[in-house]
PDB file of C-alpha atoms in Angstrom:
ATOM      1  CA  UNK A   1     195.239 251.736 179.873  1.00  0.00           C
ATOM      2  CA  UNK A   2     194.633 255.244 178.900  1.00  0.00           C
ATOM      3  CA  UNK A   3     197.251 257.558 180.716  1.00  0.00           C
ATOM      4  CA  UNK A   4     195.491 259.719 183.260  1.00  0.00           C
ATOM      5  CA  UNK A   5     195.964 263.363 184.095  1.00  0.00           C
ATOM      6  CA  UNK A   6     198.187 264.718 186.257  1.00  0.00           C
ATOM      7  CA  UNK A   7     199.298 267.838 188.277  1.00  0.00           C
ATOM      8  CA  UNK A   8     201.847 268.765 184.955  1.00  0.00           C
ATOM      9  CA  UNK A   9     198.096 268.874 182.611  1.00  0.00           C
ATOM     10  CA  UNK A  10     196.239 266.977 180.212  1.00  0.00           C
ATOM     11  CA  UNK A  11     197.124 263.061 179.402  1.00  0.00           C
ATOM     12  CA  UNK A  12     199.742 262.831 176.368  1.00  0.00           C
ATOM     13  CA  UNK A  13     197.818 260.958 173.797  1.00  0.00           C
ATOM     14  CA  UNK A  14     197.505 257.393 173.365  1.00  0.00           C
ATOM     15  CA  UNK A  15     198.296 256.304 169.531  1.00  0.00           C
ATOM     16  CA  UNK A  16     198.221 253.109 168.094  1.00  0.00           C
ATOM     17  CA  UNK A  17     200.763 252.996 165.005  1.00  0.00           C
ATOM     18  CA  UNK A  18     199.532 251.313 162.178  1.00  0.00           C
ATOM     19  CA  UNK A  19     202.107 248.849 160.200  1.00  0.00           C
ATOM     20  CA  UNK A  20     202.323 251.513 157.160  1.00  0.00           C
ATOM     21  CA  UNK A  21     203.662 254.022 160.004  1.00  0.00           C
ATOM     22  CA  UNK A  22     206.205 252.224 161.258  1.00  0.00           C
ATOM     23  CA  UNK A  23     207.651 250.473 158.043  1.00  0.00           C
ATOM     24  CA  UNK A  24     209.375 253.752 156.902  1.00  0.00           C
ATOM     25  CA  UNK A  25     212.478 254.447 158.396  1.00  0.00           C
ATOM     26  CA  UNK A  26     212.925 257.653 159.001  1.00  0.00           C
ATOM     27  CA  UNK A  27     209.353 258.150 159.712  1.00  0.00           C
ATOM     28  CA  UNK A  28     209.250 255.551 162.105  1.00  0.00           C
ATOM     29  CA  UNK A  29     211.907 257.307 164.058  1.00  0.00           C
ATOM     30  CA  UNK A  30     210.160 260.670 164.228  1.00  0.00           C
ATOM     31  CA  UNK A  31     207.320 259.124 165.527  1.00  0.00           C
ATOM     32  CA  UNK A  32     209.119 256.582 167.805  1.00  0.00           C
ATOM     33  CA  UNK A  33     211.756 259.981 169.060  1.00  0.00           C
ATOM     34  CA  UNK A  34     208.800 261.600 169.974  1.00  0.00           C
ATOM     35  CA  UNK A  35     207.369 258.805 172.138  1.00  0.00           C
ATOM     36  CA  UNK A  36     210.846 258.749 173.368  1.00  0.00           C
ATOM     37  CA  UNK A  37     210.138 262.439 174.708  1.00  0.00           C
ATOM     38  CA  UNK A  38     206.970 261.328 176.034  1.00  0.00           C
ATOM     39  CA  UNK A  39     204.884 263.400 173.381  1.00  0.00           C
ATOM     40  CA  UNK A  40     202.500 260.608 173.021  1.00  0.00           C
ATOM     41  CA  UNK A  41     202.382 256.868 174.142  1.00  0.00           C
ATOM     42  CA  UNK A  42     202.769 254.160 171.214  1.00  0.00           C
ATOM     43  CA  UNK A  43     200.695 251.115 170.990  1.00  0.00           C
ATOM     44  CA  UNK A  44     200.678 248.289 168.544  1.00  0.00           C
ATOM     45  CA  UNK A  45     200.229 244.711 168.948  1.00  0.00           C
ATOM     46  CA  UNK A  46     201.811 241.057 167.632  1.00  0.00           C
ATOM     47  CA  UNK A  47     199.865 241.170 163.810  1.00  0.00           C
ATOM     48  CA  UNK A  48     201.056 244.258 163.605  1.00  0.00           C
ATOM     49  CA  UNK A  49     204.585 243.923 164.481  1.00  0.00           C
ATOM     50  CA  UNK A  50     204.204 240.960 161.934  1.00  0.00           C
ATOM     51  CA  UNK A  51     203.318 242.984 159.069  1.00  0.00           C
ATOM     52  CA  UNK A  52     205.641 245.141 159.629  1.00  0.00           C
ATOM     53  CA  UNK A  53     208.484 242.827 159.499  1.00  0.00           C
ATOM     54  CA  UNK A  54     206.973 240.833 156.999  1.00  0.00           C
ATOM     55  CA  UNK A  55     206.735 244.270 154.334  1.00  0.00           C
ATOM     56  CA  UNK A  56     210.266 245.088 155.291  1.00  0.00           C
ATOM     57  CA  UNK A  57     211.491 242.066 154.256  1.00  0.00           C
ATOM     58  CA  UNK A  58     209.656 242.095 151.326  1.00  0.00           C
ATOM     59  CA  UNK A  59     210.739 245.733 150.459  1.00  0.00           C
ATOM     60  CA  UNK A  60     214.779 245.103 150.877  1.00  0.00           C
ATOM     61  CA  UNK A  61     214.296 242.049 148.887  1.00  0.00           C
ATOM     62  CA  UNK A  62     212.333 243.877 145.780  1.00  0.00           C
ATOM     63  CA  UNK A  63     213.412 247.015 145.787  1.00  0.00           C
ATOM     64  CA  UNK A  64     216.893 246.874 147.327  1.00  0.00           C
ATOM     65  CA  UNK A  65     217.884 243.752 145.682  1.00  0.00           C
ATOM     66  CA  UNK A  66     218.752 242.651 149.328  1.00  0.00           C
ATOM     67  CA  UNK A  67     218.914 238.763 149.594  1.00  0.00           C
ATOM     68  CA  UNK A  68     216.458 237.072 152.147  1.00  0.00           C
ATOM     69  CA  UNK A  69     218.880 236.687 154.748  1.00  0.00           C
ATOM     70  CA  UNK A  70     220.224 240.263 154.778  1.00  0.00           C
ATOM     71  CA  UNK A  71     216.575 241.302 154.221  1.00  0.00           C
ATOM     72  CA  UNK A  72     215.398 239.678 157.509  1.00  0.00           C
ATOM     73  CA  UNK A  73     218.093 240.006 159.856  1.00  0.00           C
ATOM     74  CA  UNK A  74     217.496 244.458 158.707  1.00  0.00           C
ATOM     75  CA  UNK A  75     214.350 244.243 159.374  1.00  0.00           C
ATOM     76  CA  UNK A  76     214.200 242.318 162.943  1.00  0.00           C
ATOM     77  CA  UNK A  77     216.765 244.857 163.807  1.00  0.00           C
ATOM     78  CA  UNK A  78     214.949 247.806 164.421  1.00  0.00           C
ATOM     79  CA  UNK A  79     211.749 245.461 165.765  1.00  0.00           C
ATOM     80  CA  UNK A  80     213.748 244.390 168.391  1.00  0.00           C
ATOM     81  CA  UNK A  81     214.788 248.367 169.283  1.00  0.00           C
ATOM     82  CA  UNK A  82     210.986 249.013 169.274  1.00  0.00           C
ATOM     83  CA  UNK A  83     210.425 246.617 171.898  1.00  0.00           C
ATOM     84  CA  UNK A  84     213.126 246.971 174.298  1.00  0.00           C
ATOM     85  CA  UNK A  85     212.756 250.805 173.983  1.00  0.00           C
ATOM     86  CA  UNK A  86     208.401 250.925 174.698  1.00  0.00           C
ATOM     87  CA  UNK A  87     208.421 247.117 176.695  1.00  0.00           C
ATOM     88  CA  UNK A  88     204.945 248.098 177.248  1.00  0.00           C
ATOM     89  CA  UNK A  89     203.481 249.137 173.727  1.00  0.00           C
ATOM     90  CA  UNK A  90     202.690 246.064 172.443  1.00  0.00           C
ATOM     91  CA  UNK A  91     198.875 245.246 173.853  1.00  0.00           C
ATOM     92  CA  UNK A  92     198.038 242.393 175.573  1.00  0.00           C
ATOM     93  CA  UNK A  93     195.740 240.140 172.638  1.00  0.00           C
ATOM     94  CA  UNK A  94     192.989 239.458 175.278  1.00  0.00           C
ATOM     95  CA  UNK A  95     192.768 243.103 175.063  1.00  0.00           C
ATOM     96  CA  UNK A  96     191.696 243.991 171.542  1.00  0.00           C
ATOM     97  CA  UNK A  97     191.214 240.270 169.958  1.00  0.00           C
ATOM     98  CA  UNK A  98     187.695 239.536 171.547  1.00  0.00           C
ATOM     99  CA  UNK A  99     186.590 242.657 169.667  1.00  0.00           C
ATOM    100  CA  UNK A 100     187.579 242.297 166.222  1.00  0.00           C
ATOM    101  CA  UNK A 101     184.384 240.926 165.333  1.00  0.00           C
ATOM    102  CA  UNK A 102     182.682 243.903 166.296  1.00  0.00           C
ATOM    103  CA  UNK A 103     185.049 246.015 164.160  1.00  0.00           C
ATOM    104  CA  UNK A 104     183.171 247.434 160.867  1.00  0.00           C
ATOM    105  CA  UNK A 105     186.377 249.070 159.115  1.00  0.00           C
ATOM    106  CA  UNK A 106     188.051 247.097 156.477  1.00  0.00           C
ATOM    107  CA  UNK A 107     188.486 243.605 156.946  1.00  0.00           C
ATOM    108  CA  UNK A 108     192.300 243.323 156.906  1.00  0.00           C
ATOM    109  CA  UNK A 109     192.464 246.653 159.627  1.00  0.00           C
ATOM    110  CA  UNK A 110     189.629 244.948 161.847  1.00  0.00           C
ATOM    111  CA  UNK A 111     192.592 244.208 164.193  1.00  0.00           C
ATOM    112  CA  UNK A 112     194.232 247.632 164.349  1.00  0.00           C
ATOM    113  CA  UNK A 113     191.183 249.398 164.835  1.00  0.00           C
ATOM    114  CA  UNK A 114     190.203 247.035 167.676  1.00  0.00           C
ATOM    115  CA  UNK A 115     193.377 247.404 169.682  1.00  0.00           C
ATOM    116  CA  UNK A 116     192.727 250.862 169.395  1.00  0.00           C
ATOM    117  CA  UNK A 117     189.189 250.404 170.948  1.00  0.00           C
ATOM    118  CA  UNK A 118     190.614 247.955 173.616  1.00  0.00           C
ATOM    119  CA  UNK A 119     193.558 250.258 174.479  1.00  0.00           C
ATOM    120  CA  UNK A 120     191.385 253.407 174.835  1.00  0.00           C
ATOM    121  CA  UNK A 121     193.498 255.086 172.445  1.00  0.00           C
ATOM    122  CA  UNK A 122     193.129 258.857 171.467  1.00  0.00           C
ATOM    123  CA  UNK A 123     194.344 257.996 168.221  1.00  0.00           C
ATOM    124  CA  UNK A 124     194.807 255.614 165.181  1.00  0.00           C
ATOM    125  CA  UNK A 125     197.992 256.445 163.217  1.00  0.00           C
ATOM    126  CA  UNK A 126     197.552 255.577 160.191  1.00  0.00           C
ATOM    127  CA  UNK A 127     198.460 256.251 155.939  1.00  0.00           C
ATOM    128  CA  UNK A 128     195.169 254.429 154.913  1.00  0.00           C
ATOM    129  CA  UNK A 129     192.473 256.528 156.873  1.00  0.00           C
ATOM    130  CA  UNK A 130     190.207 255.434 153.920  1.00  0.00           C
ATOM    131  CA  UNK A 131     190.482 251.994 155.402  1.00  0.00           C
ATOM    132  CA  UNK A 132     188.581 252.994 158.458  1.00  0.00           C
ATOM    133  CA  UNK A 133     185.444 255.133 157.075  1.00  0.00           C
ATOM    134  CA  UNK A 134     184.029 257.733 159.332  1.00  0.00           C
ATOM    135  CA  UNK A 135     180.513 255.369 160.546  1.00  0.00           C
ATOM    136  CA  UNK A 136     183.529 253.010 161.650  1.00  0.00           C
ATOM    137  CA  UNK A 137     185.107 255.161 163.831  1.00  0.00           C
ATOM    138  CA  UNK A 138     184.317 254.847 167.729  1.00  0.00           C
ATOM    139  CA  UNK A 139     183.897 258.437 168.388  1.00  0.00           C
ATOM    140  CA  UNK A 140     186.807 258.535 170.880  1.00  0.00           C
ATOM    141  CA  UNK A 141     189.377 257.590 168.694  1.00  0.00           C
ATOM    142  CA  UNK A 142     190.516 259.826 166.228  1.00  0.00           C
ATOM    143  CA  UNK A 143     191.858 257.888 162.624  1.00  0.00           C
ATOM    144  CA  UNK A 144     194.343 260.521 161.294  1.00  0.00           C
ATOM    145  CA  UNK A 145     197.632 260.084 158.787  1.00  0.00           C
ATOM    146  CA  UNK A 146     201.237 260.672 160.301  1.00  0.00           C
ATOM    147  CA  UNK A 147     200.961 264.265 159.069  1.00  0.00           C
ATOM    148  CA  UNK A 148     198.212 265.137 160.714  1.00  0.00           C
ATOM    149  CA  UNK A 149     199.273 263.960 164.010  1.00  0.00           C
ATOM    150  CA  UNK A 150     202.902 265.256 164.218  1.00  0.00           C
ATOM    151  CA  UNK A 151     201.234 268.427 162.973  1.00  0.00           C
ATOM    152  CA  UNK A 152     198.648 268.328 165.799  1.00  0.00           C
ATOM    153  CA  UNK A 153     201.701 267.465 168.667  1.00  0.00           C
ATOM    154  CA  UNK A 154     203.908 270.506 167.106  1.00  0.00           C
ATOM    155  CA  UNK A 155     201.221 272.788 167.550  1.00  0.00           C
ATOM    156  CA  UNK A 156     200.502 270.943 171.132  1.00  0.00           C
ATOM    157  CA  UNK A 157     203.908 270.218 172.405  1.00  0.00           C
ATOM    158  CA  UNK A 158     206.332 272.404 170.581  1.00  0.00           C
ATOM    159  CA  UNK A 159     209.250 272.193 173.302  1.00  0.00           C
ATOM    160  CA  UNK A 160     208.703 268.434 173.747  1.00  0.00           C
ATOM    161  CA  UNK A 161     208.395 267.689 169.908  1.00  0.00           C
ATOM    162  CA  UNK A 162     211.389 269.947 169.054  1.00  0.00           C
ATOM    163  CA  UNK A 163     213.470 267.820 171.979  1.00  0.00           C
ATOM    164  CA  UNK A 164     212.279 264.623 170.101  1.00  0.00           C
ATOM    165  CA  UNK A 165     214.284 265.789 166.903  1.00  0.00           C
ATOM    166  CA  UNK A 166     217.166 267.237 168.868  1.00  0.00           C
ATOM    167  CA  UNK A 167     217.460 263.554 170.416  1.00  0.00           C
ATOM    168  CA  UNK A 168     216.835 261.711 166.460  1.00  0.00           C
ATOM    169  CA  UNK A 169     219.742 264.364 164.877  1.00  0.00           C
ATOM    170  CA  UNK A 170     221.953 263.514 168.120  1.00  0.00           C
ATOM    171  CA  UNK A 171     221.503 259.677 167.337  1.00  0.00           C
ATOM    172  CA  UNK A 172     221.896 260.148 163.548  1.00  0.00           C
ATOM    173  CA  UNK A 173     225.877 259.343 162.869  1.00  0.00           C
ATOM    174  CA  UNK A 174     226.326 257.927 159.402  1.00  0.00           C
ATOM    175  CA  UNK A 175     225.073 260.414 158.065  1.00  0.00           C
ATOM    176  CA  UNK A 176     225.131 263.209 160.886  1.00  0.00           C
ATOM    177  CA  UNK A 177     221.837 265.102 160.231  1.00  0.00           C
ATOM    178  CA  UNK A 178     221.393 268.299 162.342  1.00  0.00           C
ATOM    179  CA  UNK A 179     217.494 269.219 163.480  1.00  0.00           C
ATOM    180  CA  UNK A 180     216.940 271.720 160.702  1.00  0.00           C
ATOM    181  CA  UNK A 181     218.323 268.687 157.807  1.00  0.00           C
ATOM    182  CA  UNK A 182     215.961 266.753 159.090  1.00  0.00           C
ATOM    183  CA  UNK A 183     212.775 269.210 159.085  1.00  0.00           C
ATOM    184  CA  UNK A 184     213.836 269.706 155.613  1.00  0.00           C
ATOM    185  CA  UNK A 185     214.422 265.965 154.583  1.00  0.00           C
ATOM    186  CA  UNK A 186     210.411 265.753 155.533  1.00  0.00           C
ATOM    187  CA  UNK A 187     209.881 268.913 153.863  1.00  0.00           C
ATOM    188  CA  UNK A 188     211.105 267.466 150.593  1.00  0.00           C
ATOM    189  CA  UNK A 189     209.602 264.286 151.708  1.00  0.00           C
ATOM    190  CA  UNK A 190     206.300 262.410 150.833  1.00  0.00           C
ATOM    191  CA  UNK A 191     205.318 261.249 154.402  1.00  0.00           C
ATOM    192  CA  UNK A 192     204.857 264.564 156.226  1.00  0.00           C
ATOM    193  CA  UNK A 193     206.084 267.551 153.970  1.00  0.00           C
ATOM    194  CA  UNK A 194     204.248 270.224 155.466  1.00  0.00           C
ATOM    195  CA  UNK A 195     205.359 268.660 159.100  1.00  0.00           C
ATOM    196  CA  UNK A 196     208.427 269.302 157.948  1.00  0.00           C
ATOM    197  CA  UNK A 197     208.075 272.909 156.843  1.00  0.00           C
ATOM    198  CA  UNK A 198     206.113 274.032 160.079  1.00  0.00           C
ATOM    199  CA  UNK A 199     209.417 272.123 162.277  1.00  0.00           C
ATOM    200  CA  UNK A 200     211.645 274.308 160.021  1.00  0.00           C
ATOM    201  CA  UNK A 201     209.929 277.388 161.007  1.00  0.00           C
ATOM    202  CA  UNK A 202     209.387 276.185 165.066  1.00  0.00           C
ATOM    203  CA  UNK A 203     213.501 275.714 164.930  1.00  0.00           C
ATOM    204  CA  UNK A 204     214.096 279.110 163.013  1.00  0.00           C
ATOM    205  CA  UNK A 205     212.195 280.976 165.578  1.00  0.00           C
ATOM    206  CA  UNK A 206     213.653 279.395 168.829  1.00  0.00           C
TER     207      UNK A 206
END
Protein backbone atom coordinates (compact mmCIF):
# COMPACT_ATOMS: atom_id res chain seq x y z
CA UNK A 1 0.00 0.00 0.00
CA UNK A 2 2.98 2.17 0.22
CA UNK A 3 2.63 5.11 -2.37
CA UNK A 4 5.20 4.71 -5.10
CA UNK A 5 7.37 7.29 -6.79
CA UNK A 6 6.60 9.22 -9.46
CA UNK A 7 7.86 11.60 -12.25
CA UNK A 8 6.97 14.82 -9.55
CA UNK A 9 9.87 12.84 -6.86
CA UNK A 10 10.02 10.86 -3.89
CA UNK A 11 6.70 9.04 -2.33
CA UNK A 12 4.92 11.46 0.34
CA UNK A 13 5.15 9.48 3.48
CA UNK A 14 2.89 6.98 4.74
CA UNK A 15 1.85 7.74 8.60
CA UNK A 16 -0.24 5.89 10.71
CA UNK A 17 -1.87 8.34 13.42
CA UNK A 18 -1.98 7.04 16.68
CA UNK A 19 -5.38 7.67 18.83
CA UNK A 20 -3.42 10.36 21.15
CA UNK A 21 -2.81 12.28 17.67
CA UNK A 22 -5.97 12.55 16.55
CA UNK A 23 -7.98 13.17 19.88
CA UNK A 24 -6.79 16.85 20.03
CA UNK A 25 -8.60 19.12 18.06
CA UNK A 26 -6.70 21.44 16.69
CA UNK A 27 -3.89 19.11 16.33
CA UNK A 28 -5.83 16.70 14.61
CA UNK A 29 -6.61 19.26 12.01
CA UNK A 30 -3.02 20.26 11.30
CA UNK A 31 -2.21 16.92 10.74
CA UNK A 32 -5.44 15.91 8.89
CA UNK A 33 -5.00 19.73 6.59
CA UNK A 34 -1.84 18.53 5.70
CA UNK A 35 -2.97 15.12 4.41
CA UNK A 36 -5.56 17.21 2.81
CA UNK A 37 -2.56 18.87 0.77
CA UNK A 38 -1.21 15.58 0.12
CA UNK A 39 1.93 16.17 2.48
CA UNK A 40 1.66 12.71 3.74
CA UNK A 41 -0.98 9.84 3.51
CA UNK A 42 -2.94 9.01 6.91
CA UNK A 43 -3.61 5.57 8.06
CA UNK A 44 -5.40 4.26 11.07
CA UNK A 45 -7.64 1.44 11.54
CA UNK A 46 -11.23 0.41 13.44
CA UNK A 47 -9.49 0.06 17.35
CA UNK A 48 -8.14 3.02 16.70
CA UNK A 49 -10.93 5.05 15.51
CA UNK A 50 -12.56 3.41 18.68
CA UNK A 51 -10.29 4.85 21.10
CA UNK A 52 -10.44 7.79 19.79
CA UNK A 53 -14.07 8.26 20.09
CA UNK A 54 -14.22 6.47 23.14
CA UNK A 55 -11.43 9.26 24.98
CA UNK A 56 -13.41 12.05 23.44
CA UNK A 57 -16.33 11.13 24.97
CA UNK A 58 -14.79 10.58 28.02
CA UNK A 59 -12.92 13.99 27.90
CA UNK A 60 -16.24 16.29 27.15
CA UNK A 61 -17.91 14.39 29.82
CA UNK A 62 -15.00 15.01 32.65
CA UNK A 63 -13.55 17.87 31.81
CA UNK A 64 -16.21 19.83 29.93
CA UNK A 65 -18.99 18.83 32.10
CA UNK A 66 -20.66 17.80 28.72
CA UNK A 67 -23.53 15.24 29.32
CA UNK A 68 -23.19 11.76 27.53
CA UNK A 69 -25.36 12.56 24.81
CA UNK A 70 -23.79 15.89 23.81
CA UNK A 71 -20.45 14.18 24.56
CA UNK A 72 -21.01 11.46 21.89
CA UNK A 73 -22.86 12.99 19.22
CA UNK A 74 -19.21 15.84 19.40
CA UNK A 75 -17.19 13.34 19.18
CA UNK A 76 -18.72 11.07 16.19
CA UNK A 77 -18.80 14.35 14.47
CA UNK A 78 -15.49 14.92 13.43
CA UNK A 79 -14.99 10.78 13.05
CA UNK A 80 -17.35 10.81 10.51
CA UNK A 81 -15.35 13.99 8.62
CA UNK A 82 -12.21 11.77 8.95
CA UNK A 83 -13.71 9.13 7.02
CA UNK A 84 -15.54 10.67 4.29
CA UNK A 85 -12.55 13.06 3.78
CA UNK A 86 -9.45 9.92 3.59
CA UNK A 87 -12.31 6.89 2.51
CA UNK A 88 -9.21 4.98 2.18
CA UNK A 89 -7.17 5.52 5.53
CA UNK A 90 -8.69 3.21 7.56
CA UNK A 91 -6.68 -0.35 6.84
CA UNK A 92 -8.24 -3.27 5.92
CA UNK A 93 -7.98 -5.67 9.55
CA UNK A 94 -6.73 -8.70 7.48
CA UNK A 95 -3.98 -6.35 6.90
CA UNK A 96 -2.33 -5.64 10.23
CA UNK A 97 -4.50 -8.09 12.66
CA UNK A 98 -2.66 -11.44 11.71
CA UNK A 99 0.47 -9.65 12.96
CA UNK A 100 -0.22 -8.36 16.25
CA UNK A 101 1.13 -11.30 17.81
CA UNK A 102 4.35 -10.72 16.41
CA UNK A 103 4.34 -7.13 17.72
CA UNK A 104 6.91 -6.68 20.81
CA UNK A 105 5.94 -2.91 21.74
CA UNK A 106 3.57 -2.42 24.53
CA UNK A 107 0.77 -4.58 24.82
CA UNK A 108 -2.12 -2.09 24.45
CA UNK A 109 -0.09 -0.40 21.05
CA UNK A 110 0.53 -4.08 19.64
CA UNK A 111 -2.25 -3.08 17.18
CA UNK A 112 -1.01 0.33 16.05
CA UNK A 113 2.35 -0.73 15.56
CA UNK A 114 1.16 -3.70 13.46
CA UNK A 115 -0.97 -1.72 11.05
CA UNK A 116 1.95 0.22 10.63
CA UNK A 117 4.00 -2.94 9.66
CA UNK A 118 1.07 -4.24 7.46
CA UNK A 119 0.55 -0.85 5.75
CA UNK A 120 4.28 -0.34 4.96
CA UNK A 121 4.15 2.85 6.64
CA UNK A 122 7.15 5.37 6.78
CA UNK A 123 5.93 6.43 9.96
CA UNK A 124 4.16 5.90 13.38
CA UNK A 125 2.65 9.16 14.70
CA UNK A 126 2.58 9.01 17.88
CA UNK A 127 2.73 11.14 21.73
CA UNK A 128 3.85 7.86 23.53
CA UNK A 129 7.08 6.91 21.49
CA UNK A 130 8.13 5.31 24.86
CA UNK A 131 5.39 2.83 24.17
CA UNK A 132 7.21 1.43 21.23
CA UNK A 133 11.03 1.01 22.46
CA UNK A 134 13.69 1.22 19.87
CA UNK A 135 14.41 -3.13 19.65
CA UNK A 136 10.54 -2.87 18.75
CA UNK A 137 10.78 -0.86 15.96
CA UNK A 138 10.81 -2.58 12.36
CA UNK A 139 13.59 -0.62 10.97
CA UNK A 140 11.42 0.87 8.18
CA UNK A 141 9.11 2.57 10.20
CA UNK A 142 10.07 5.47 11.94
CA UNK A 143 8.03 5.99 15.70
CA UNK A 144 8.24 9.82 16.09
CA UNK A 145 5.81 12.44 18.21
CA UNK A 146 3.57 14.98 16.18
CA UNK A 147 6.39 17.51 16.59
CA UNK A 148 8.82 15.77 15.14
CA UNK A 149 6.99 14.91 12.09
CA UNK A 150 5.33 18.27 11.15
CA UNK A 151 8.84 19.54 11.85
CA UNK A 152 10.37 16.97 9.45
CA UNK A 153 7.39 17.83 6.50
CA UNK A 154 8.10 21.79 7.06
CA UNK A 155 11.57 21.34 6.44
CA UNK A 156 10.51 18.72 3.48
CA UNK A 157 7.50 20.31 2.00
CA UNK A 158 7.47 23.91 2.98
CA UNK A 159 5.06 25.15 0.04
CA UNK A 160 2.76 22.13 0.52
CA UNK A 161 2.74 22.35 4.44
CA UNK A 162 2.29 26.17 4.39
CA UNK A 163 -0.90 25.48 1.79
CA UNK A 164 -2.17 22.96 4.47
CA UNK A 165 -2.52 25.93 7.06
CA UNK A 166 -3.68 28.43 4.48
CA UNK A 167 -6.60 25.79 3.78
CA UNK A 168 -7.16 25.08 8.09
CA UNK A 169 -7.22 29.28 8.67
CA UNK A 170 -9.62 29.46 5.46
CA UNK A 171 -11.95 26.76 7.14
CA UNK A 172 -11.61 28.28 10.65
CA UNK A 173 -14.93 30.69 11.00
CA UNK A 174 -15.98 30.90 14.62
CA UNK A 175 -13.24 32.02 15.50
CA UNK A 176 -11.53 33.25 12.14
CA UNK A 177 -7.82 32.38 12.74
CA UNK A 178 -5.41 33.70 10.04
CA UNK A 179 -2.10 31.31 9.20
CA UNK A 180 0.26 33.29 11.39
CA UNK A 181 -2.63 32.92 14.71
CA UNK A 182 -2.43 29.66 14.19
CA UNK A 183 1.55 29.08 14.03
CA UNK A 184 1.42 31.01 17.14
CA UNK A 185 -1.56 29.15 18.91
CA UNK A 186 1.05 25.98 18.53
CA UNK A 187 3.78 28.14 19.49
CA UNK A 188 2.14 28.82 22.83
CA UNK A 189 0.87 25.36 22.65
CA UNK A 190 1.94 22.01 24.32
CA UNK A 191 1.55 19.67 21.25
CA UNK A 192 4.07 21.13 18.80
CA UNK A 193 5.48 24.54 20.16
CA UNK A 194 8.55 24.69 18.33
CA UNK A 195 6.39 23.53 15.04
CA UNK A 196 4.77 26.38 15.63
CA UNK A 197 7.64 28.83 15.93
CA UNK A 198 9.57 27.42 12.79
CA UNK A 199 5.73 27.91 10.69
CA UNK A 200 5.87 31.49 12.11
CA UNK A 201 9.18 32.12 10.67
CA UNK A 202 8.40 29.94 7.08
CA UNK A 203 5.18 32.53 6.82
CA UNK A 204 7.31 35.70 7.84
CA UNK A 205 9.77 35.00 5.17
CA UNK A 206 7.38 34.16 2.20
Amino acid sequence: MADQVDAAGPARPVAVLDANVLIPPGLRDLLLSCADAAVFRPVWQAEIENEVGRNSIRIAVEKRGLSLEDATHGAEHPLTQMRAAFPDACAETRLWAPLVGRMTCDKKDRHVLAVAVGVQATHLVTTNTRDFPVHSRPATVAVVTAERFLRDQLARAPEQVLGAVEGMSRRLKIPPRSPIDIAKLFAAGTTAPKFGLELSAALDTR
